[in-house]
Amino acid sequence: MAIEQKMEKIVGLCKRRGFVFPSSEIYGGFAAIYDLGPYGVELANNIKKAWWKNMVQENENIVGLDSAIFMHPKVWEASGHVSGFADPLAECKKCHTRSRVDHLLEDINVFADEKMSEEEINKLFGENKDKVKCPSCGKSDWTDVVKFNLLVQSNLGNFTSDWTKDPVYLRGETCQGIYINFKNVLDSARVKVPFGIAQIGKAFRNEITARQFIFRTREFEQMEMQYFVKPGEDMEHYEQWKARRWKFYLDLGIKEENLKWHKHEHLVFYAKEAYDIEYNFPFGFKELEGVHARSDYDLTQHAKFSKQDLSYLDPMTNERYVPHIVETSVGVTRIMLAAICDAYDEEKNGEDERIVLRFSPQLAPIKIAVFPLMKNKPELVAKAHGIYEELRKTWRVEFDDNGNVGKRYRRQDEIGTPFCVTVDFDTIEKDNTVTVRERDSMEQKRIKIEDLVTYFTEQIK
Ligand code: GAP
């Protein structure tokens, strides 16, 4: 299937079936922002639950945090974002579309280094810009490149009209909230190095180009874990985290052949090592998650700018040091897109064709759908409703009596529901059993109503 075709189908399915809606659609949309629909929010919640369990619940030395979106503006000076968090931008002189120059160059197999100065990237772009076509109008007539800062500004707490001189920022990454709470956590949570702080929360970036659906948005949710370790022990922890993060995706049911490692060749000056886990999206292998060895840069910078002591005193050895950090960082909707692409399948059975999202039961937004065979038979409806009430005490379950059973199966296949339960006349008249239909094999078996909870407990681990 062609790239555009597969993406178009996925975007269409996400809208049609209530996973992802373009933001503010009734007003014509709002670029690079998306809303999650009824099934999208379930999928996102399942991803977040799996991550939180994997990080916080299953590790005795990782604790959670929920820091605020707004922080003191000095945080972003200390982190280097105010001076250095910028992407190269050029504008098409014909249609005025703005594009990210490193992406335009990538499309013609020229690779810019993200550390390049404005002058350097202008030179590289100048050498190639005749070959670069505007993605909107196809012309090659470009302005010079400017480096555009990605931090989103706000007037929060500033009641003057010239607030842009003194802005505050919506956080560009969640981890800064972790660094500035390092001391608070240390003093309150009885943790000892090595330990980690995990956080899930919104981040905002003025991304120049809004391409590839929810892959890159201006408002997104990050799941970041910062692991504080003794200097000299960081690379050992780094390797362990690389292995653990890889396994996380396999445990979610992502196909291993669609994952690969990408080593960063051009590291920022303080980083010791940086790898991305890439996923094979319909538009190619692209970054899913970053695993970074960040040295002591973050705590050192915040100590310097805040004039606070952010060192750690080892209670066993009495050694004092600034911990080094191993970071794992990923976007919720990026995993969502990977999970949907990975699960998407079109299947032909003779004349019949179906679209199916083969999510693992853990990720599936709805675990079980319950149907009465016919809508106009009150005894079937009442029985099915009773089963639905019972199962939804434990799982996210849907009741559906619309249209015929075939149509209901199609709908559940498209939202990735692993099991459908149908109540028919045999249920009532014969043996109190129901049909359980499995999504992938489409096999059906009869199970006693009283055994359903045990059966699904086993299946939906
Ligand atoms: N604290 C490190 C950090 O933020 P990053 O590589 O800029 O590093 C980490 O971002 C992860 O956050 C990415 O791997 C991606 O999953 C997600 N992410 C970054 N920008 C995003 C965007 N504009 N839209 C959606 N997800 C994004």
CSV table of C-alpha atoms and ligand atoms in Angstrom, one decimal:
chain,number,residue,atom,x,y,z
A,1,MET,CA,0.0,0.0,0.0
A,2,ALA,CA,1.3,3.5,-0.9
A,3,ILE,CA,2.5,5.6,2.0
A,4,GLU,CA,-0.2,8.3,1.5
A,5,GLN,CA,-2.8,5.7,1.1
A,6,LYS,CA,-2.1,3.9,4.3
A,7,MET,CA,-1.8,7.2,6.3
A,8,GLU,CA,-5.1,8.4,4.7
A,9,LYS,CA,-6.8,5.2,5.7
A,10,ILE,CA,-5.5,5.5,9.3
A,11,VAL,CA,-6.5,9.2,9.6
A,12,GLY,CA,-9.9,8.3,8.1
A,13,LEU,CA,-10.4,5.4,10.5
A,14,CYS,CA,-9.3,7.5,13.5
A,15,LYS,CA,-11.9,10.2,12.7
A,16,ARG,CA,-14.7,7.8,11.7
A,17,ARG,CA,-14.4,5.6,14.7
A,18,GLY,CA,-13.7,8.3,17.3
A,19,PHE,CA,-10.0,7.9,18.0
A,20,VAL,CA,-8.7,11.3,16.9
A,21,PHE,CA,-10.5,14.5,15.8
A,22,PRO,CA,-8.9,17.6,14.3
A,23,SER,CA,-9.1,20.3,17.0
A,24,SER,CA,-11.8,23.0,16.6
A,25,GLU,CA,-13.1,21.4,13.5
A,26,ILE,CA,-16.4,23.3,13.5
A,27,TYR,CA,-14.3,26.5,13.1
A,28,GLY,CA,-12.2,25.1,10.3
A,29,GLY,CA,-9.6,23.3,12.4
A,30,PHE,CA,-6.5,24.5,14.3
A,31,ALA,CA,-3.2,23.4,12.9
A,32,ALA,CA,-1.1,20.8,14.6
A,33,ILE,CA,-3.6,20.3,17.5
A,34,TYR,CA,-5.8,17.2,17.8
A,35,ASP,CA,-8.5,16.0,20.2
A,36,LEU,CA,-8.9,12.4,21.4
A,37,GLY,CA,-12.3,10.9,20.8
A,38,PRO,CA,-14.0,8.3,23.0
A,39,TYR,CA,-11.8,5.4,21.8
A,40,GLY,CA,-8.7,7.6,21.5
A,41,VAL,CA,-8.8,8.6,25.1
A,42,GLU,CA,-9.2,4.9,26.2
A,43,LEU,CA,-6.2,3.9,24.1
A,44,ALA,CA,-4.1,6.8,25.5
A,45,ASN,CA,-5.2,5.9,29.0
A,46,ASN,CA,-4.2,2.3,28.5
A,47,ILE,CA,-0.8,3.4,27.2
A,48,LYS,CA,-0.3,5.7,30.2
A,49,LYS,CA,-1.4,3.0,32.6
A,50,ALA,CA,1.0,0.5,31.1
A,51,TRP,CA,3.9,3.0,31.3
A,52,TRP,CA,3.1,4.1,34.9
A,53,LYS,CA,2.9,0.4,36.0
A,54,ASN,CA,6.1,-0.4,34.2
A,55,MET,CA,7.9,2.6,35.7
A,56,VAL,CA,6.4,3.4,39.1
A,57,GLN,CA,4.4,0.4,40.3
A,58,GLU,CA,7.0,-2.2,39.3
A,59,ASN,CA,10.1,-0.4,40.6
A,60,GLU,CA,10.7,0.2,44.2
A,61,ASN,CA,13.1,3.1,43.5
A,62,ILE,CA,11.0,5.1,41.0
A,63,VAL,CA,8.5,7.6,42.3
A,64,GLY,CA,5.9,9.7,40.5
A,65,LEU,CA,5.5,13.5,40.1
A,66,ASP,CA,3.0,15.9,38.6
A,67,SER,CA,4.7,19.2,38.3
A,68,ALA,CA,2.9,22.3,36.9
A,69,ILE,CA,2.9,23.2,33.2
A,70,PHE,CA,4.1,26.7,34.1
A,71,MET,CA,7.5,27.2,35.8
A,72,HIS,CA,9.7,30.1,36.7
A,73,PRO,CA,11.0,31.5,33.4
A,74,LYS,CA,14.6,31.1,34.7
A,75,VAL,CA,14.0,27.3,34.3
A,76,TRP,CA,14.1,27.7,30.6
A,77,GLU,CA,17.2,29.9,30.7
A,78,ALA,CA,19.0,27.3,32.8
A,79,SER,CA,18.0,24.5,30.6
A,80,GLY,CA,19.2,26.2,27.5
A,81,HIS,CA,15.8,26.4,25.8
A,82,VAL,CA,15.6,30.2,25.7
A,83,SER,CA,18.8,30.5,23.8
A,84,GLY,CA,19.0,27.2,21.9
A,85,PHE,CA,15.7,25.4,21.4
A,86,ALA,CA,15.2,26.5,17.8
A,87,ASP,CA,14.4,24.9,14.5
A,88,PRO,CA,15.5,26.3,11.1
A,89,LEU,CA,12.6,27.9,9.2
A,90,ALA,CA,12.2,29.1,5.6
A,91,GLU,CA,9.2,30.6,3.9
A,92,CYS,CA,8.1,29.9,0.3
A,93,LYS,CA,8.0,33.3,-1.4
A,94,LYS,CA,5.2,32.1,-3.7
A,95,CYS,CA,2.6,30.7,-1.3
A,96,HIS,CA,4.1,31.8,2.1
A,97,THR,CA,4.0,28.3,3.6
A,98,ARG,CA,6.7,28.0,6.3
A,99,SER,CA,8.7,24.8,6.4
A,100,ARG,CA,11.3,23.2,8.6
A,101,VAL,CA,14.5,23.4,6.6
A,102,ASP,CA,16.1,20.3,8.1
A,103,HIS,CA,13.0,18.3,7.0
A,104,LEU,CA,13.0,19.8,3.5
A,105,LEU,CA,16.7,18.9,3.2
A,106,GLU,CA,16.1,15.4,4.5
A,107,ASP,CA,13.5,14.9,1.7
A,108,ILE,CA,16.4,15.3,-0.8
A,109,ASN,CA,18.8,13.2,1.3
A,110,VAL,CA,20.8,16.1,2.7
A,111,PHE,CA,21.2,16.0,6.4
A,112,ALA,CA,21.6,19.0,8.6
A,113,ASP,CA,23.0,18.9,12.1
A,114,GLU,CA,20.6,20.3,14.7
A,115,LYS,CA,23.5,22.2,16.3
A,116,MET,CA,24.2,24.2,13.1
A,117,SER,CA,24.2,28.0,13.5
A,118,GLU,CA,21.8,30.1,11.5
A,119,GLU,CA,24.7,31.0,9.2
A,120,GLU,CA,25.8,27.4,8.7
A,121,ILE,CA,22.3,26.1,7.9
A,122,ASN,CA,21.7,29.1,5.5
A,123,LYS,CA,24.9,28.0,3.7
A,124,LEU,CA,23.8,24.4,3.4
A,125,PHE,CA,20.3,25.4,2.3
A,126,GLY,CA,21.7,27.9,-0.2
A,127,GLU,CA,23.7,25.1,-1.8
A,128,ASN,CA,20.6,22.9,-2.2
A,129,LYS,CA,17.5,25.2,-2.3
A,130,ASP,CA,17.0,25.0,-6.1
A,131,LYS,CA,16.3,21.3,-5.6
A,132,VAL,CA,13.9,21.8,-2.7
A,133,LYS,CA,10.2,22.1,-3.6
A,134,CYS,CA,7.6,23.7,-1.4
A,135,PRO,CA,5.4,20.9,0.0
A,136,SER,CA,2.3,23.2,-0.6
A,137,CYS,CA,2.8,24.7,-4.1
A,138,GLY,CA,5.7,22.8,-5.5
A,139,LYS,CA,7.8,25.9,-6.3
A,140,SER,CA,11.4,26.5,-5.3
A,141,ASP,CA,11.6,30.1,-4.3
A,142,TRP,CA,12.7,30.4,-0.7
A,143,THR,CA,13.5,33.2,1.8
A,144,ASP,CA,16.7,32.9,3.9
A,145,VAL,CA,16.6,30.5,6.9
A,146,VAL,CA,15.9,31.9,10.4
A,147,LYS,CA,16.2,29.8,13.5
A,148,PHE,CA,12.8,29.9,15.2
A,149,ASN,CA,12.5,29.3,18.9
A,150,LEU,CA,10.0,26.5,19.8
A,151,LEU,CA,9.1,27.7,23.3
A,152,VAL,CA,5.4,28.8,23.5
A,153,GLN,CA,5.1,32.0,25.4
A,154,SER,CA,2.3,33.2,27.7
A,155,ASN,CA,1.3,36.3,29.7
A,156,LEU,CA,0.4,34.3,32.8
A,157,GLY,CA,0.6,36.6,35.8
A,158,ASN,CA,1.8,39.5,33.7
A,159,PHE,CA,-0.8,42.3,33.5
A,160,THR,CA,1.1,44.7,31.3
A,161,SER,CA,0.5,45.3,27.6
A,162,ASP,CA,4.1,44.7,26.7
A,163,TRP,CA,4.3,41.2,28.3
A,164,THR,CA,6.2,39.8,25.3
A,165,LYS,CA,9.3,41.5,26.7
A,166,ASP,CA,9.1,39.4,29.8
A,167,PRO,CA,7.2,36.2,28.9
A,168,VAL,CA,6.6,33.0,30.8
A,169,TYR,CA,6.6,29.7,28.9
A,170,LEU,CA,4.4,26.7,28.6
A,171,ARG,CA,6.8,23.9,29.3
A,172,GLY,CA,8.6,22.5,26.2
A,173,GLU,CA,9.4,19.2,28.0
A,174,THR,CA,8.1,17.7,31.2
A,175,CYS,CA,11.5,16.7,32.6
A,176,GLN,CA,12.5,20.2,33.7
A,177,GLY,CA,9.7,19.9,36.3
A,178,ILE,CA,11.5,16.8,37.5
A,179,TYR,CA,14.9,18.5,37.8
A,180,ILE,CA,13.6,21.4,39.8
A,181,ASN,CA,11.9,19.0,42.2
A,182,PHE,CA,14.9,16.8,42.7
A,183,LYS,CA,15.6,18.1,46.2
A,184,ASN,CA,12.0,18.1,47.2
A,185,VAL,CA,11.6,14.4,46.3
A,186,LEU,CA,15.0,13.5,47.9
A,187,ASP,CA,13.9,15.2,51.1
A,188,SER,CA,10.4,13.8,51.2
A,189,ALA,CA,10.3,10.3,49.6
A,190,ARG,CA,13.1,8.5,51.3
A,191,VAL,CA,14.8,7.6,48.0
A,192,LYS,CA,18.5,6.9,47.6
A,193,VAL,CA,20.6,7.2,44.5
A,194,PRO,CA,20.1,5.4,42.2
A,195,PHE,CA,16.5,6.4,41.9
A,196,GLY,CA,14.1,7.7,39.3
A,197,ILE,CA,11.3,10.2,39.1
A,198,ALA,CA,8.6,9.6,36.5
A,199,GLN,CA,6.0,12.1,35.1
A,200,ILE,CA,3.3,12.2,32.6
A,201,GLY,CA,2.1,15.5,31.4
A,202,LYS,CA,1.4,18.0,28.6
A,203,ALA,CA,4.2,19.8,26.8
A,204,PHE,CA,4.0,22.5,24.1
A,205,ARG,CA,6.2,23.4,21.2
A,206,ASN,CA,5.8,25.9,18.4
A,207,GLU,CA,6.5,23.2,15.8
A,208,ILE,CA,7.0,24.9,12.4
A,209,THR,CA,5.5,22.2,10.3
A,210,ALA,CA,2.4,20.3,11.1
A,211,ARG,CA,2.9,17.1,9.2
A,212,GLN,CA,2.2,13.4,9.7
A,213,PHE,CA,-1.0,13.6,11.7
A,214,ILE,CA,-0.5,13.1,15.5
A,215,PHE,CA,3.2,12.3,15.0
A,216,ARG,CA,4.2,15.9,15.6
A,217,THR,CA,1.8,18.2,17.3
A,218,ARG,CA,2.1,21.6,19.0
A,219,GLU,CA,0.4,20.3,22.2
A,220,PHE,CA,1.3,16.8,23.2
A,221,GLU,CA,1.7,14.6,26.3
A,222,GLN,CA,5.1,13.3,27.3
A,223,MET,CA,6.0,10.4,29.6
A,224,GLU,CA,9.4,11.0,30.9
A,225,MET,CA,11.5,9.3,33.6
A,226,GLN,CA,14.8,10.7,34.9
A,227,TYR,CA,17.0,8.2,36.7
A,228,PHE,CA,19.6,9.8,39.0
A,229,VAL,CA,22.8,7.8,39.3
A,230,LYS,CA,26.3,8.0,40.8
A,231,PRO,CA,28.8,9.5,38.3
A,232,GLY,CA,30.7,6.7,36.6
A,233,GLU,CA,27.8,4.3,36.9
A,234,ASP,CA,25.6,6.0,34.4
A,235,MET,CA,26.6,4.0,31.3
A,236,GLU,CA,25.8,0.7,33.1
A,237,HIS,CA,22.3,2.0,34.0
A,238,TYR,CA,22.0,3.5,30.5
A,239,GLU,CA,22.4,0.0,28.9
A,240,GLN,CA,19.9,-1.5,31.3
A,241,TRP,CA,17.3,1.2,30.5
A,242,LYS,CA,17.8,0.7,26.7
A,243,ALA,CA,17.0,-3.0,27.1
A,244,ARG,CA,14.0,-2.3,29.4
A,245,ARG,CA,12.5,0.3,27.1
A,246,TRP,CA,12.8,-2.0,24.1
A,247,LYS,CA,11.0,-4.7,26.0
A,248,PHE,CA,8.2,-2.3,27.0
A,249,TYR,CA,7.1,-2.0,23.4
A,250,LEU,CA,7.2,-5.8,22.8
A,251,ASP,CA,5.1,-6.2,26.0
A,252,LEU,CA,2.6,-3.7,24.5
A,253,GLY,CA,2.3,-6.1,21.5
A,254,ILE,CA,4.3,-3.9,19.0
A,255,LYS,CA,5.9,-6.1,16.3
A,256,GLU,CA,9.7,-6.2,16.9
A,257,GLU,CA,10.4,-6.0,13.1
A,258,ASN,CA,8.8,-2.5,13.2
A,259,LEU,CA,11.3,-1.2,15.8
A,260,LYS,CA,14.9,-0.3,15.5
A,261,TRP,CA,17.6,1.7,17.3
A,262,HIS,CA,19.0,4.9,15.9
A,263,LYS,CA,22.2,6.2,17.4
A,264,HIS,CA,22.6,10.0,17.6
A,265,GLU,CA,25.8,10.8,15.7
A,266,HIS,CA,25.9,14.5,16.7
A,267,LEU,CA,25.4,14.8,20.4
A,268,VAL,CA,24.7,18.0,22.3
A,269,PHE,CA,27.9,18.9,24.2
A,270,TYR,CA,26.8,17.5,27.6
A,271,ALA,CA,25.3,14.2,26.4
A,272,LYS,CA,27.3,11.0,26.7
A,273,GLU,CA,25.1,8.8,24.6
A,274,ALA,CA,21.7,9.2,22.9
A,275,TYR,CA,19.7,6.6,21.1
A,276,ASP,CA,16.2,6.7,19.7
A,277,ILE,CA,13.8,3.7,19.5
A,278,GLU,CA,12.4,4.2,16.0
A,279,TYR,CA,9.1,2.8,14.8
A,280,ASN,CA,8.4,1.9,11.1
A,281,PHE,CA,5.5,4.4,10.5
A,282,PRO,CA,3.9,4.4,7.0
A,283,PHE,CA,6.2,7.4,6.3
A,284,GLY,CA,9.3,5.5,7.3
A,285,PHE,CA,11.3,4.7,10.5
A,286,LYS,CA,11.0,7.7,12.8
A,287,GLU,CA,11.7,8.5,16.4
A,288,LEU,CA,9.3,7.0,18.9
A,289,GLU,CA,11.3,7.4,22.1
A,290,GLY,CA,14.6,8.9,23.2
A,291,VAL,CA,16.9,7.2,25.7
A,292,HIS,CA,19.6,9.7,26.8
A,293,ALA,CA,22.6,9.7,29.0
A,294,ARG,CA,22.6,13.4,30.0
A,295,SER,CA,25.6,13.6,32.4
A,296,ASP,CA,25.2,16.0,35.4
A,297,TYR,CA,24.3,18.9,33.0
A,298,ASP,CA,20.7,19.4,34.2
A,299,LEU,CA,21.2,19.5,37.9
A,300,THR,CA,24.4,21.5,37.5
A,301,GLN,CA,22.6,24.1,35.4
A,302,HIS,CA,19.7,24.4,37.8
A,303,ALA,CA,22.1,24.6,40.8
A,304,LYS,CA,24.0,27.4,39.0
A,305,PHE,CA,20.9,29.4,38.0
A,306,SER,CA,18.9,28.9,41.3
A,307,LYS,CA,22.0,29.2,43.5
A,308,GLN,CA,20.8,26.2,45.4
A,309,ASP,CA,22.8,23.1,46.3
A,310,LEU,CA,21.5,20.2,44.2
A,311,SER,CA,24.2,17.8,45.2
A,312,TYR,CA,23.6,14.4,46.9
A,313,LEU,CA,25.3,13.1,50.0
A,314,ASP,CA,25.7,9.4,49.8
A,315,PRO,CA,24.6,8.2,53.3
A,316,MET,CA,26.8,5.0,53.1
A,317,THR,CA,30.1,6.5,51.9
A,318,ASN,CA,29.6,10.2,52.9
A,319,GLU,CA,30.6,11.1,49.3
A,320,ARG,CA,29.0,14.2,47.9
A,321,TYR,CA,28.3,14.5,44.2
A,322,VAL,CA,25.9,15.8,41.6
A,323,PRO,CA,24.0,12.8,40.2
A,324,HIS,CA,24.2,12.0,36.5
A,325,ILE,CA,20.9,11.4,34.7
A,326,VAL,CA,19.7,8.7,32.4
A,327,GLU,CA,16.5,9.8,30.7
A,328,THR,CA,13.7,7.9,28.9
A,329,SER,CA,11.3,10.2,27.0
A,330,VAL,CA,8.3,9.5,24.8
A,331,GLY,CA,5.1,11.1,23.6
A,332,VAL,CA,1.7,9.4,24.4
A,333,THR,CA,0.2,10.1,21.0
A,334,ARG,CA,3.4,9.0,19.3
A,335,ILE,CA,2.9,5.5,20.9
A,336,MET,CA,-0.7,5.8,20.0
A,337,LEU,CA,0.0,6.3,16.3
A,338,ALA,CA,2.6,3.5,16.4
A,339,ALA,CA,0.1,1.2,18.1
A,340,ILE,CA,-2.6,2.0,15.6
A,341,CYS,CA,-0.3,1.6,12.5
A,342,ASP,CA,1.0,-1.7,14.0
A,343,ALA,CA,-2.5,-3.0,14.6
A,344,TYR,CA,-4.0,-1.9,11.4
A,345,ASP,CA,-4.9,-4.7,9.0
A,346,GLU,CA,-7.2,-5.3,6.0
A,347,GLU,CA,-8.4,-8.8,5.5
A,348,LYS,CA,-10.2,-10.4,2.7
A,349,ASN,CA,-12.3,-13.5,3.2
A,350,GLY,CA,-13.8,-14.4,-0.2
A,351,GLU,CA,-16.2,-11.6,-1.0
A,352,ASP,CA,-15.9,-10.2,2.6
A,353,GLU,CA,-13.5,-7.6,3.5
A,354,ARG,CA,-12.8,-6.2,6.9
A,355,ILE,CA,-10.6,-3.6,8.6
A,356,VAL,CA,-9.3,-4.8,11.9
A,357,LEU,CA,-7.1,-3.2,14.6
A,358,ARG,CA,-5.3,-6.1,16.1
A,359,PHE,CA,-4.5,-4.4,19.4
A,360,SER,CA,-3.2,-6.5,22.3
A,361,PRO,CA,-6.0,-6.9,24.9
A,362,GLN,CA,-4.1,-4.6,27.2
A,363,LEU,CA,-4.2,-1.7,24.7
A,364,ALA,CA,-7.7,-2.3,23.2
A,365,PRO,CA,-10.0,0.6,24.1
A,366,ILE,CA,-12.9,-1.7,24.6
A,367,LYS,CA,-12.2,-5.2,25.8
A,368,ILE,CA,-15.5,-6.9,25.2
A,369,ALA,CA,-18.7,-6.0,23.3
A,370,VAL,CA,-22.0,-7.6,24.3
A,371,PHE,CA,-24.8,-8.1,21.8
A,372,PRO,CA,-28.4,-9.5,21.9
A,373,LEU,CA,-28.8,-11.4,18.7
A,374,MET,CA,-32.0,-9.4,17.9
A,375,LYS,CA,-33.0,-6.0,19.1
A,376,ASN,CA,-36.7,-6.6,19.2
A,377,LYS,CA,-36.7,-9.6,21.5
A,378,PRO,CA,-36.9,-8.2,25.0
A,379,GLU,CA,-35.7,-11.4,26.7
A,380,LEU,CA,-32.5,-11.4,24.6
A,381,VAL,CA,-31.9,-7.7,25.3
A,382,ALA,CA,-32.4,-8.1,29.0
A,383,LYS,CA,-30.1,-11.1,29.3
A,384,ALA,CA,-27.4,-9.4,27.2
A,385,HIS,CA,-27.8,-6.2,29.3
A,386,GLY,CA,-27.3,-8.3,32.5
A,387,ILE,CA,-24.1,-9.7,31.2
A,388,TYR,CA,-22.9,-6.3,30.1
A,389,GLU,CA,-23.6,-4.9,33.6
A,390,GLU,CA,-21.6,-7.8,35.2
A,391,LEU,CA,-18.6,-7.6,32.9
A,392,ARG,CA,-18.3,-3.8,33.1
A,393,LYS,CA,-17.6,-4.0,36.8
A,394,THR,CA,-14.1,-5.2,35.7
A,395,TRP,CA,-13.5,-4.1,32.1
A,396,ARG,CA,-14.4,-1.4,29.6
A,397,VAL,CA,-17.3,-3.1,27.9
A,398,GLU,CA,-19.8,-1.9,25.2
A,399,PHE,CA,-23.4,-3.0,24.7
A,400,ASP,CA,-24.6,-2.8,21.1
A,401,ASP,CA,-28.0,-3.8,19.6
A,402,ASN,CA,-27.8,-1.7,16.5
A,403,GLY,CA,-28.1,-3.2,13.0
A,404,ASN,CA,-27.3,-6.9,12.5
A,405,VAL,CA,-24.6,-8.9,14.3
A,406,GLY,CA,-22.3,-8.8,11.2
A,407,LYS,CA,-22.3,-5.0,11.2
A,408,ARG,CA,-21.6,-4.9,14.9
A,409,TYR,CA,-18.6,-7.3,14.5
A,410,ARG,CA,-17.2,-5.0,11.8
A,411,ARG,CA,-17.6,-2.0,14.0
A,412,GLN,CA,-15.8,-3.7,16.9
A,413,ASP,CA,-13.1,-5.0,14.6
A,414,GLU,CA,-12.4,-1.4,13.5
A,415,ILE,CA,-12.0,-0.2,17.0
A,416,GLY,CA,-9.9,-3.3,18.0
A,417,THR,CA,-12.2,-5.0,20.5
A,418,PRO,CA,-10.8,-8.5,21.1
A,419,PHE,CA,-14.0,-10.2,22.2
A,420,CYS,CA,-17.7,-10.1,21.3
A,421,VAL,CA,-20.3,-11.9,23.3
A,422,THR,CA,-23.7,-12.7,21.6
A,423,VAL,CA,-26.8,-13.8,23.5
A,424,ASP,CA,-29.1,-15.9,21.3
A,425,PHE,CA,-32.1,-18.2,21.7
A,426,ASP,CA,-30.0,-21.1,22.9
A,427,THR,CA,-28.8,-18.9,25.8
A,428,ILE,CA,-32.4,-18.5,27.0
A,429,GLU,CA,-34.0,-21.7,25.9
A,430,LYS,CA,-31.2,-24.3,26.3
A,431,ASP,CA,-28.1,-24.1,28.3
A,432,ASN,CA,-27.3,-20.5,29.5
A,433,THR,CA,-24.3,-20.3,27.2
A,434,VAL,CA,-23.3,-17.4,24.9
A,435,THR,CA,-21.2,-17.2,21.8
A,436,VAL,CA,-17.8,-15.6,22.4
A,437,ARG,CA,-16.2,-14.5,19.1
A,438,GLU,CA,-12.5,-13.8,19.0
A,439,ARG,CA,-11.4,-10.8,16.9
A,440,ASP,CA,-8.3,-12.1,15.1
A,441,SER,CA,-9.3,-15.7,14.3
A,442,MET,CA,-13.0,-14.9,14.1
A,443,GLU,CA,-13.5,-18.2,15.9
A,444,GLN,CA,-16.6,-18.6,18.0
A,445,LYS,CA,-17.1,-20.8,21.0
A,446,ARG,CA,-19.9,-21.3,23.4
A,447,ILE,CA,-19.2,-20.4,27.0
A,448,LYS,CA,-21.4,-20.6,30.1
A,449,ILE,CA,-22.4,-17.2,31.4
A,450,GLU,CA,-21.1,-18.0,34.9
A,451,ASP,CA,-17.7,-18.8,33.4
A,452,LEU,CA,-17.3,-15.6,31.4
A,453,VAL,CA,-15.5,-13.6,34.1
A,454,THR,CA,-12.9,-16.4,34.6
A,455,TYR,CA,-12.5,-16.8,30.9
A,456,PHE,CA,-11.9,-13.1,30.3
A,457,THR,CA,-9.7,-12.7,33.3
A,458,GLU,CA,-7.4,-15.3,31.7
A,459,GLN,CA,-7.6,-13.8,28.2
A,460,ILE,CA,-7.2,-10.1,29.2
A,461,LYS,CA,-4.1,-10.1,31.3
B,1,GAP,N1,13.4,15.6,27.6
B,1,GAP,C1,13.8,15.2,26.3
B,1,GAP,C2,13.0,15.5,25.2
B,1,GAP,O1,11.9,16.1,25.3
B,1,GAP,P1,12.7,15.1,22.6
B,1,GAP,O2,13.4,14.2,21.7
B,1,GAP,O3,12.6,16.5,22.2
B,1,GAP,O4,13.4,15.0,24.1
B,1,GAP,C3,11.1,13.2,23.5
B,1,GAP,O5,11.2,14.5,22.9
B,1,GAP,C4,9.9,12.5,22.9
B,1,GAP,O6,8.7,13.3,23.0
B,1,GAP,C5,10.0,12.2,21.4
B,1,GAP,O7,10.7,11.0,21.3
B,1,GAP,C6,8.5,12.0,21.0
B,1,GAP,O8,8.0,10.7,21.4
B,1,GAP,C7,7.9,13.1,21.9
B,1,GAP,N2,7.7,14.3,21.2
B,1,GAP,C8,8.6,15.3,21.0
B,1,GAP,N3,8.0,16.3,20.3
B,1,GAP,C9,6.8,15.9,20.0
B,1,GAP,C10,5.7,16.6,19.2
B,1,GAP,N4,5.8,17.8,18.7
B,1,GAP,N5,4.5,15.9,19.1
B,1,GAP,C11,4.4,14.6,19.7
B,1,GAP,N6,5.4,14.0,20.4
B,1,GAP,C12,6.5,14.7,20.5
